Amino acid sequence: MPPLRTALLQSSGHPGDPARNLKVLDEAAGRAAAGGAGLLVTSEMFLTGYAIGEGIRRLAEPADGPGGRAVAEIAAAHGLAVLYGYPERDADRDDTVYNSARLVGPDGAELANYRKTHLFGCFERDWFTPGDTPVVQAELGGLTVGVMICYDVEFPENVRAHALAGTDLLLVPTAQMHPFQIVPESLIPVRAFESQLYIAYVNRTGPEGEFDFVGLSCLAGPDGTVRARAGRGEELVIGDADPELLSASRTANPYLRDRRPGLYGSLS
């Protein structure tokens, strides 16, 4: 089974302007496809911007809203899957908005939709409702792909739940700000190693509202090495999620086989 070439779009786009963000996405998708990528991952809330205050509710839409349909058209036009972050309005409860990430396939069909379960700080708790489904997965390029968002990945139980459910590649759109660069620099490679999976962690960059995003997006492998790394600015980086390396690493590092769940009851 060939590797799944994965492109990470580190960009804050144009906060408050979904139409311009879709143009940024379309251009990046073209470059990613030209580089052989089968998957493009964007940052948290890429479609609208993150620190946009009341704009979150104004620009929120259902998963199959106009923004979602436009992303599906971009994915199909370039023949690659796209994972993008956006504010999701509950189709049944208009006053409920989730911080969500949606994966569409290379034909534009929806593969997965995830609602962030662990909200960070007063800003997110003021604007969003937490999701309640911790493990959301899809099949892509022969791999089981999982989705979570930013703060979710900082809880080891969350990532281990994905590992136990068979996730091979965990997609994590994020809005990680200063001074928490320890997360992309150190925590993400450790998470990938301890749970024996790939993690595509894709950050925003630069100042936005009250935040200063640190960039440093990365694709971390199950062997604990970083296969692709962005700097602090706008950047598209590409790396491979290789099933052969994944299999070899899981054989060499049998954490999942050597667990003793009977000892961990106090964790829940």
PDB file of C-alpha atoms in Angstrom:
ATOM      1  CA  MET A   1       0.000   0.000   0.000  1.00  0.00           C
ATOM      2  CA  PRO A   2       1.581   3.341  -1.043  1.00  0.00           C
ATOM      3  CA  PRO A   3       2.065   6.205   1.422  1.00  0.00           C
ATOM      4  CA  LEU A   4      -0.648   8.828   1.721  1.00  0.00           C
ATOM      5  CA  ARG A   5       1.071  12.070   0.751  1.00  0.00           C
ATOM      6  CA  THR A   6      -0.317  14.708   3.091  1.00  0.00           C
ATOM      7  CA  ALA A   7      -0.120  18.480   2.638  1.00  0.00           C
ATOM      8  CA  LEU A   8      -0.340  20.831   5.619  1.00  0.00           C
ATOM      9  CA  LEU A   9      -1.599  24.355   4.879  1.00  0.00           C
ATOM     10  CA  GLN A  10      -0.273  26.629   7.611  1.00  0.00           C
ATOM     11  CA  SER A  11      -2.265  29.804   7.111  1.00  0.00           C
ATOM     12  CA  SER A  12      -4.609  32.151   8.934  1.00  0.00           C
ATOM     13  CA  GLY A  13      -6.142  33.143   5.616  1.00  0.00           C
ATOM     14  CA  HIS A  14      -8.347  36.227   5.828  1.00  0.00           C
ATOM     15  CA  PRO A  15     -10.311  36.310   9.115  1.00  0.00           C
ATOM     16  CA  GLY A  16     -13.955  37.149   8.589  1.00  0.00           C
ATOM     17  CA  ASP A  17     -13.847  36.592   4.818  1.00  0.00           C
ATOM     18  CA  PRO A  18     -14.810  33.024   3.782  1.00  0.00           C
ATOM     19  CA  ALA A  19     -14.795  33.879   0.066  1.00  0.00           C
ATOM     20  CA  ARG A  20     -11.123  34.920   0.162  1.00  0.00           C
ATOM     21  CA  ASN A  21     -10.270  31.911   2.327  1.00  0.00           C
ATOM     22  CA  LEU A  22     -11.791  29.621  -0.292  1.00  0.00           C
ATOM     23  CA  LYS A  23      -9.501  31.219  -2.887  1.00  0.00           C
ATOM     24  CA  VAL A  24      -6.506  30.544  -0.620  1.00  0.00           C
ATOM     25  CA  LEU A  25      -7.673  26.946  -0.250  1.00  0.00           C
ATOM     26  CA  ASP A  26      -8.155  26.488  -3.993  1.00  0.00           C
ATOM     27  CA  GLU A  27      -4.647  27.753  -4.741  1.00  0.00           C
ATOM     28  CA  ALA A  28      -3.112  25.560  -2.023  1.00  0.00           C
ATOM     29  CA  ALA A  29      -5.058  22.526  -3.255  1.00  0.00           C
ATOM     30  CA  GLY A  30      -3.603  23.048  -6.708  1.00  0.00           C
ATOM     31  CA  ARG A  31      -0.059  23.176  -5.333  1.00  0.00           C
ATOM     32  CA  ALA A  32      -0.672  20.171  -3.085  1.00  0.00           C
ATOM     33  CA  ALA A  33      -2.078  18.095  -5.934  1.00  0.00           C
ATOM     34  CA  ALA A  34       0.848  19.080  -8.148  1.00  0.00           C
ATOM     35  CA  GLY A  35       3.140  17.793  -5.377  1.00  0.00           C
ATOM     36  CA  GLY A  36       1.413  14.419  -5.409  1.00  0.00           C
ATOM     37  CA  ALA A  37      -0.666  14.915  -2.253  1.00  0.00           C
ATOM     38  CA  GLY A  38      -3.840  12.928  -1.763  1.00  0.00           C
ATOM     39  CA  LEU A  39      -4.885  14.919   1.299  1.00  0.00           C
ATOM     40  CA  LEU A  40      -4.781  18.603   2.252  1.00  0.00           C
ATOM     41  CA  VAL A  41      -5.266  19.622   5.902  1.00  0.00           C
ATOM     42  CA  THR A  42      -6.017  23.201   6.967  1.00  0.00           C
ATOM     43  CA  SER A  43      -5.969  24.963  10.330  1.00  0.00           C
ATOM     44  CA  GLU A  44      -8.698  25.313  12.953  1.00  0.00           C
ATOM     45  CA  MET A  45     -11.595  27.536  11.817  1.00  0.00           C
ATOM     46  CA  PHE A  46      -9.853  28.082   8.477  1.00  0.00           C
ATOM     47  CA  LEU A  47     -13.042  28.776   6.540  1.00  0.00           C
ATOM     48  CA  THR A  48     -13.966  31.885   8.564  1.00  0.00           C
ATOM     49  CA  GLY A  49     -11.050  32.791  10.792  1.00  0.00           C
ATOM     50  CA  TYR A  50     -10.688  32.012  14.488  1.00  0.00           C
ATOM     51  CA  ALA A  51     -10.603  35.251  16.520  1.00  0.00           C
ATOM     52  CA  ILE A  52     -13.587  36.919  14.836  1.00  0.00           C
ATOM     53  CA  GLY A  53     -15.922  37.380  17.821  1.00  0.00           C
ATOM     54  CA  GLU A  54     -19.562  37.822  16.809  1.00  0.00           C
ATOM     55  CA  GLY A  55     -18.538  36.801  13.286  1.00  0.00           C
ATOM     56  CA  ILE A  56     -18.487  33.215  14.546  1.00  0.00           C
ATOM     57  CA  ARG A  57     -22.267  33.114  14.923  1.00  0.00           C
ATOM     58  CA  ARG A  58     -22.875  35.254  11.845  1.00  0.00           C
ATOM     59  CA  LEU A  59     -20.737  33.050   9.580  1.00  0.00           C
ATOM     60  CA  ALA A  60     -21.592  29.667  11.120  1.00  0.00           C
ATOM     61  CA  GLU A  61     -23.312  27.249   8.755  1.00  0.00           C
ATOM     62  CA  PRO A  62     -24.439  23.608   8.677  1.00  0.00           C
ATOM     63  CA  ALA A  63     -21.942  21.005   7.533  1.00  0.00           C
ATOM     64  CA  ASP A  64     -23.486  20.989   4.065  1.00  0.00           C
ATOM     65  CA  GLY A  65     -23.801  24.770   3.859  1.00  0.00           C
ATOM     66  CA  PRO A  66     -22.460  26.964   1.047  1.00  0.00           C
ATOM     67  CA  GLY A  67     -18.909  26.958   2.390  1.00  0.00           C
ATOM     68  CA  GLY A  68     -18.931  23.195   2.693  1.00  0.00           C
ATOM     69  CA  ARG A  69     -20.241  22.798  -0.836  1.00  0.00           C
ATOM     70  CA  ALA A  70     -17.519  25.135  -2.142  1.00  0.00           C
ATOM     71  CA  VAL A  71     -14.814  23.109  -0.386  1.00  0.00           C
ATOM     72  CA  ALA A  72     -16.261  19.921  -1.888  1.00  0.00           C
ATOM     73  CA  GLU A  73     -16.002  21.476  -5.354  1.00  0.00           C
ATOM     74  CA  ILE A  74     -12.356  22.410  -4.706  1.00  0.00           C
ATOM     75  CA  ALA A  75     -11.535  18.886  -3.536  1.00  0.00           C
ATOM     76  CA  ALA A  76     -13.174  17.317  -6.577  1.00  0.00           C
ATOM     77  CA  ALA A  77     -11.575  19.791  -8.983  1.00  0.00           C
ATOM     78  CA  HIS A  78      -8.079  18.931  -7.751  1.00  0.00           C
ATOM     79  CA  GLY A  79      -8.726  15.251  -7.004  1.00  0.00           C
ATOM     80  CA  LEU A  80      -7.605  15.244  -3.365  1.00  0.00           C
ATOM     81  CA  ALA A  81      -9.279  14.982   0.035  1.00  0.00           C
ATOM     82  CA  VAL A  82      -9.575  18.157   2.148  1.00  0.00           C
ATOM     83  CA  LEU A  83      -9.929  18.547   5.914  1.00  0.00           C
ATOM     84  CA  TYR A  84     -10.995  22.066   6.904  1.00  0.00           C
ATOM     85  CA  GLY A  85     -12.034  23.817  10.103  1.00  0.00           C
ATOM     86  CA  TYR A  86     -15.227  25.900  10.349  1.00  0.00           C
ATOM     87  CA  PRO A  87     -17.960  27.049  12.779  1.00  0.00           C
ATOM     88  CA  GLU A  88     -20.839  24.580  12.430  1.00  0.00           C
ATOM     89  CA  ARG A  89     -24.400  25.673  13.093  1.00  0.00           C
ATOM     90  CA  ASP A  90     -26.576  22.855  14.380  1.00  0.00           C
ATOM     91  CA  ALA A  91     -29.183  22.174  11.716  1.00  0.00           C
ATOM     92  CA  ASP A  92     -31.833  21.508  14.394  1.00  0.00           C
ATOM     93  CA  ARG A  93     -30.872  24.175  16.943  1.00  0.00           C
ATOM     94  CA  ASP A  94     -30.022  27.487  15.305  1.00  0.00           C
ATOM     95  CA  ASP A  95     -28.502  28.960  18.481  1.00  0.00           C
ATOM     96  CA  THR A  96     -25.975  26.108  18.845  1.00  0.00           C
ATOM     97  CA  VAL A  97     -22.562  26.462  17.199  1.00  0.00           C
ATOM     98  CA  TYR A  98     -19.722  23.938  17.277  1.00  0.00           C
ATOM     99  CA  ASN A  99     -16.026  24.341  16.535  1.00  0.00           C
ATOM    100  CA  SER A 100     -15.892  21.683  13.816  1.00  0.00           C
ATOM    101  CA  ALA A 101     -13.656  20.048  11.232  1.00  0.00           C
ATOM    102  CA  ARG A 102     -15.008  18.325   8.137  1.00  0.00           C
ATOM    103  CA  LEU A 103     -13.262  15.859   5.833  1.00  0.00           C
ATOM    104  CA  VAL A 104     -14.365  15.587   2.214  1.00  0.00           C
ATOM    105  CA  GLY A 105     -12.991  13.001  -0.203  1.00  0.00           C
ATOM    106  CA  PRO A 106     -11.340  13.536  -3.579  1.00  0.00           C
ATOM    107  CA  ASP A 107     -14.771  13.223  -5.192  1.00  0.00           C
ATOM    108  CA  GLY A 108     -16.203  15.934  -2.919  1.00  0.00           C
ATOM    109  CA  ALA A 109     -18.289  13.539  -0.797  1.00  0.00           C
ATOM    110  CA  GLU A 110     -18.322  14.012   2.978  1.00  0.00           C
ATOM    111  CA  LEU A 111     -16.222  11.404   4.799  1.00  0.00           C
ATOM    112  CA  ALA A 112     -16.369  12.717   8.370  1.00  0.00           C
ATOM    113  CA  ASN A 113     -17.476  15.662  10.486  1.00  0.00           C
ATOM    114  CA  TYR A 114     -16.061  16.225  13.977  1.00  0.00           C
ATOM    115  CA  ARG A 115     -17.086  18.668  16.719  1.00  0.00           C
ATOM    116  CA  LYS A 116     -14.360  19.778  19.148  1.00  0.00           C
ATOM    117  CA  THR A 117     -14.906  18.099  22.518  1.00  0.00           C
ATOM    118  CA  HIS A 118     -12.461  20.045  24.732  1.00  0.00           C
ATOM    119  CA  LEU A 119     -12.960  23.806  24.485  1.00  0.00           C
ATOM    120  CA  PHE A 120     -10.013  26.002  25.436  1.00  0.00           C
ATOM    121  CA  GLY A 121     -10.410  29.099  27.591  1.00  0.00           C
ATOM    122  CA  CYS A 122     -13.185  31.640  27.981  1.00  0.00           C
ATOM    123  CA  PHE A 123     -13.106  32.639  24.317  1.00  0.00           C
ATOM    124  CA  GLU A 124     -14.164  29.225  23.058  1.00  0.00           C
ATOM    125  CA  ARG A 125     -16.594  28.562  25.905  1.00  0.00           C
ATOM    126  CA  ASP A 126     -18.334  31.862  25.149  1.00  0.00           C
ATOM    127  CA  TRP A 127     -18.923  31.023  21.482  1.00  0.00           C
ATOM    128  CA  PHE A 128     -19.109  27.250  21.120  1.00  0.00           C
ATOM    129  CA  THR A 129     -20.919  24.207  22.446  1.00  0.00           C
ATOM    130  CA  PRO A 130     -18.616  21.195  23.059  1.00  0.00           C
ATOM    131  CA  GLY A 131     -19.104  18.089  20.963  1.00  0.00           C
ATOM    132  CA  ASP A 132     -19.675  14.726  22.625  1.00  0.00           C
ATOM    133  CA  THR A 133     -18.216  12.190  20.165  1.00  0.00           C
ATOM    134  CA  PRO A 134     -14.514  11.632  20.932  1.00  0.00           C
ATOM    135  CA  VAL A 135     -13.558   9.303  18.074  1.00  0.00           C
ATOM    136  CA  VAL A 136     -14.571  10.168  14.514  1.00  0.00           C
ATOM    137  CA  GLN A 137     -12.922   8.222  11.689  1.00  0.00           C
ATOM    138  CA  ALA A 138     -12.959   7.647   7.946  1.00  0.00           C
ATOM    139  CA  GLU A 139     -11.099   5.468   5.458  1.00  0.00           C
ATOM    140  CA  LEU A 140      -8.785   7.258   3.050  1.00  0.00           C
ATOM    141  CA  GLY A 141      -5.981   5.947   0.864  1.00  0.00           C
ATOM    142  CA  GLY A 142      -5.954   2.602   2.661  1.00  0.00           C
ATOM    143  CA  LEU A 143      -5.523   4.252   6.073  1.00  0.00           C
ATOM    144  CA  THR A 144      -7.957   4.794   8.922  1.00  0.00           C
ATOM    145  CA  VAL A 145      -7.995   8.561   9.416  1.00  0.00           C
ATOM    146  CA  GLY A 146      -9.194  10.194  12.643  1.00  0.00           C
ATOM    147  CA  VAL A 147     -10.063  13.809  13.415  1.00  0.00           C
ATOM    148  CA  MET A 148      -9.738  16.019  16.479  1.00  0.00           C
ATOM    149  CA  ILE A 149      -9.117  19.737  17.008  1.00  0.00           C
ATOM    150  CA  CYS A 150      -6.295  21.592  18.789  1.00  0.00           C
ATOM    151  CA  TYR A 151      -6.748  21.316  22.589  1.00  0.00           C
ATOM    152  CA  ASP A 152      -8.237  17.817  22.166  1.00  0.00           C
ATOM    153  CA  VAL A 153      -4.824  16.375  21.281  1.00  0.00           C
ATOM    154  CA  GLU A 154      -3.284  17.644  24.512  1.00  0.00           C
ATOM    155  CA  PHE A 155      -5.228  15.005  26.456  1.00  0.00           C
ATOM    156  CA  PRO A 156      -3.358  11.682  26.121  1.00  0.00           C
ATOM    157  CA  GLU A 157      -6.561   9.716  26.758  1.00  0.00           C
ATOM    158  CA  ASN A 158      -8.067  11.235  23.598  1.00  0.00           C
ATOM    159  CA  VAL A 159      -5.217  10.125  21.356  1.00  0.00           C
ATOM    160  CA  ARG A 160      -5.035   6.697  22.973  1.00  0.00           C
ATOM    161  CA  ALA A 161      -8.766   6.240  22.312  1.00  0.00           C
ATOM    162  CA  HIS A 162      -8.050   6.812  18.628  1.00  0.00           C
ATOM    163  CA  ALA A 163      -5.151   4.372  18.685  1.00  0.00           C
ATOM    164  CA  LEU A 164      -7.304   1.681  20.282  1.00  0.00           C
ATOM    165  CA  ALA A 165     -10.016   2.323  17.668  1.00  0.00           C
ATOM    166  CA  GLY A 166      -7.478   1.725  14.880  1.00  0.00           C
ATOM    167  CA  THR A 167      -6.632   5.251  13.745  1.00  0.00           C
ATOM    168  CA  ASP A 168      -3.481   5.322  11.601  1.00  0.00           C
ATOM    169  CA  LEU A 169      -3.352   9.033  10.789  1.00  0.00           C
ATOM    170  CA  LEU A 170      -4.809  11.616  13.175  1.00  0.00           C
ATOM    171  CA  LEU A 171      -5.688  14.997  11.622  1.00  0.00           C
ATOM    172  CA  VAL A 172      -5.543  17.923  14.051  1.00  0.00           C
ATOM    173  CA  PRO A 173      -6.382  21.391  12.725  1.00  0.00           C
ATOM    174  CA  THR A 174      -5.304  23.826  15.405  1.00  0.00           C
ATOM    175  CA  ALA A 175      -5.041  27.445  16.546  1.00  0.00           C
ATOM    176  CA  GLN A 176      -2.091  27.178  18.900  1.00  0.00           C
ATOM    177  CA  MET A 177      -0.934  30.498  20.270  1.00  0.00           C
ATOM    178  CA  HIS A 178       2.097  31.908  22.074  1.00  0.00           C
ATOM    179  CA  PRO A 179       3.456  30.843  24.587  1.00  0.00           C
ATOM    180  CA  PHE A 180       2.402  27.225  23.998  1.00  0.00           C
ATOM    181  CA  GLN A 181       4.861  26.312  21.241  1.00  0.00           C
ATOM    182  CA  ILE A 182       5.915  23.342  23.389  1.00  0.00           C
ATOM    183  CA  VAL A 183       2.861  21.560  21.963  1.00  0.00           C
ATOM    184  CA  PRO A 184       3.949  21.456  18.293  1.00  0.00           C
ATOM    185  CA  GLU A 185       7.634  21.274  19.168  1.00  0.00           C
ATOM    186  CA  SER A 186       7.566  18.469  21.751  1.00  0.00           C
ATOM    187  CA  LEU A 187       4.140  17.132  22.671  1.00  0.00           C
ATOM    188  CA  ILE A 188       2.938  16.164  19.189  1.00  0.00           C
ATOM    189  CA  PRO A 189       5.903  13.905  18.328  1.00  0.00           C
ATOM    190  CA  VAL A 190       5.552  12.249  21.758  1.00  0.00           C
ATOM    191  CA  ARG A 191       1.814  11.709  21.257  1.00  0.00           C
ATOM    192  CA  ALA A 192       2.519  10.068  17.898  1.00  0.00           C
ATOM    193  CA  PHE A 193       5.159   7.790  19.444  1.00  0.00           C
ATOM    194  CA  GLU A 194       3.269   6.771  22.566  1.00  0.00           C
ATOM    195  CA  SER A 195       0.114   5.857  20.634  1.00  0.00           C
ATOM    196  CA  GLN A 196       1.870   4.598  17.492  1.00  0.00           C
ATOM    197  CA  LEU A 197       0.163   6.622  14.800  1.00  0.00           C
ATOM    198  CA  TYR A 198       0.818   9.573  12.508  1.00  0.00           C
ATOM    199  CA  ILE A 199      -0.357  13.031  13.568  1.00  0.00           C
ATOM    200  CA  ALA A 200      -0.884  15.869  11.092  1.00  0.00           C
ATOM    201  CA  TYR A 201      -0.993  18.986  13.281  1.00  0.00           C
ATOM    202  CA  VAL A 202      -1.821  22.109  11.266  1.00  0.00           C
ATOM    203  CA  ASN A 203      -1.664  25.522  12.910  1.00  0.00           C
ATOM    204  CA  ARG A 204      -2.607  29.096  12.182  1.00  0.00           C
ATOM    205  CA  THR A 205       0.152  31.687  12.097  1.00  0.00           C
ATOM    206  CA  GLY A 206       0.722  35.302  13.107  1.00  0.00           C
ATOM    207  CA  PRO A 207      -1.373  37.808  15.086  1.00  0.00           C
ATOM    208  CA  GLU A 208      -5.161  37.597  15.017  1.00  0.00           C
ATOM    209  CA  GLY A 209      -7.349  39.482  17.483  1.00  0.00           C
ATOM    210  CA  GLU A 210      -5.973  38.926  20.979  1.00  0.00           C
ATOM    211  CA  PHE A 211      -3.885  35.924  19.916  1.00  0.00           C
ATOM    212  CA  ASP A 212      -0.486  35.371  18.315  1.00  0.00           C
ATOM    213  CA  PHE A 213      -0.364  31.972  16.616  1.00  0.00           C
ATOM    214  CA  VAL A 214       2.982  30.201  16.612  1.00  0.00           C
ATOM    215  CA  GLY A 215       2.830  28.141  13.394  1.00  0.00           C
ATOM    216  CA  LEU A 216       5.229  25.155  13.587  1.00  0.00           C
ATOM    217  CA  SER A 217       2.755  22.769  11.915  1.00  0.00           C
ATOM    218  CA  CYS A 218       4.090  19.249  11.596  1.00  0.00           C
ATOM    219  CA  LEU A 219       3.521  15.706  10.429  1.00  0.00           C
ATOM    220  CA  ALA A 220       4.835  13.475  13.215  1.00  0.00           C
ATOM    221  CA  GLY A 221       5.456   9.770  12.692  1.00  0.00           C
ATOM    222  CA  PRO A 222       4.890   6.774  14.965  1.00  0.00           C
ATOM    223  CA  ASP A 223       8.657   6.527  15.441  1.00  0.00           C
ATOM    224  CA  GLY A 224       8.603   9.938  17.119  1.00  0.00           C
ATOM    225  CA  THR A 225      10.310  11.744  14.253  1.00  0.00           C
ATOM    226  CA  VAL A 226       8.898  14.789  12.490  1.00  0.00           C
ATOM    227  CA  ARG A 227       8.444  13.935   8.816  1.00  0.00           C
ATOM    228  CA  ALA A 228       7.556  17.504   7.771  1.00  0.00           C
ATOM    229  CA  ARG A 229       7.752  20.792   9.663  1.00  0.00           C
ATOM    230  CA  ALA A 230       6.653  24.361   8.878  1.00  0.00           C
ATOM    231  CA  GLY A 231       8.261  27.494  10.263  1.00  0.00           C
ATOM    232  CA  ARG A 232       6.462  30.501  11.728  1.00  0.00           C
ATOM    233  CA  GLY A 233       4.953  31.981   8.557  1.00  0.00           C
ATOM    234  CA  GLU A 234       2.477  31.106   5.821  1.00  0.00           C
ATOM    235  CA  GLU A 235       3.597  27.803   4.345  1.00  0.00           C
ATOM    236  CA  LEU A 236       2.516  24.602   2.607  1.00  0.00           C
ATOM    237  CA  VAL A 237       4.538  21.553   3.650  1.00  0.00           C
ATOM    238  CA  ILE A 238       4.145  17.992   2.436  1.00  0.00           C
ATOM    239  CA  GLY A 239       5.028  14.648   4.027  1.00  0.00           C
ATOM    240  CA  ASP A 240       4.119  10.982   3.679  1.00  0.00           C
ATOM    241  CA  ALA A 241       2.069   8.816   6.033  1.00  0.00           C
ATOM    242  CA  ASP A 242       3.704   5.489   5.193  1.00  0.00           C
ATOM    243  CA  PRO A 243       1.832   2.285   6.133  1.00  0.00           C
ATOM    244  CA  GLU A 244       5.055   0.247   6.010  1.00  0.00           C
ATOM    245  CA  LEU A 245       6.796   2.499   8.539  1.00  0.00           C
ATOM    246  CA  LEU A 246       3.657   2.416  10.670  1.00  0.00           C
ATOM    247  CA  SER A 247       3.603  -1.391  10.712  1.00  0.00           C
ATOM    248  CA  ALA A 248       7.318  -1.651  11.488  1.00  0.00           C
ATOM    249  CA  SER A 249       7.080   0.921  14.274  1.00  0.00           C
ATOM    250  CA  ARG A 250       4.114  -0.836  15.894  1.00  0.00           C
ATOM    251  CA  THR A 251       6.064  -4.097  15.860  1.00  0.00           C
ATOM    252  CA  ALA A 252       9.120  -2.462  17.423  1.00  0.00           C
ATOM    253  CA  ASN A 253       7.152  -0.437  19.998  1.00  0.00           C
ATOM    254  CA  PRO A 254       4.363  -2.656  21.364  1.00  0.00           C
ATOM    255  CA  TYR A 255       2.733  -0.145  23.709  1.00  0.00           C
ATOM    256  CA  LEU A 256      -0.771  -1.027  22.578  1.00  0.00           C
ATOM    257  CA  ARG A 257      -0.178  -4.772  23.034  1.00  0.00           C
ATOM    258  CA  ASP A 258       1.548  -4.400  26.405  1.00  0.00           C
ATOM    259  CA  ARG A 259      -1.104  -2.240  28.051  1.00  0.00           C
ATOM    260  CA  ARG A 260      -2.802  -3.547  31.236  1.00  0.00           C
ATOM    261  CA  PRO A 261      -6.233  -1.873  31.164  1.00  0.00           C
ATOM    262  CA  GLY A 262      -7.268  -3.554  34.408  1.00  0.00           C
ATOM    263  CA  LEU A 263      -4.817  -1.288  36.254  1.00  0.00           C
ATOM    264  CA  TYR A 264      -6.175   1.945  34.791  1.00  0.00           C
ATOM    265  CA  GLY A 265      -9.748   1.951  36.071  1.00  0.00           C
ATOM    266  CA  SER A 266      -9.108   4.976  38.263  1.00  0.00           C
ATOM    267  CA  LEU A 267      -8.501   7.099  35.150  1.00  0.00           C
ATOM    268  CA  SER A 268     -12.217   7.169  34.413  1.00  0.00           C
TER     269      SER A 268
END
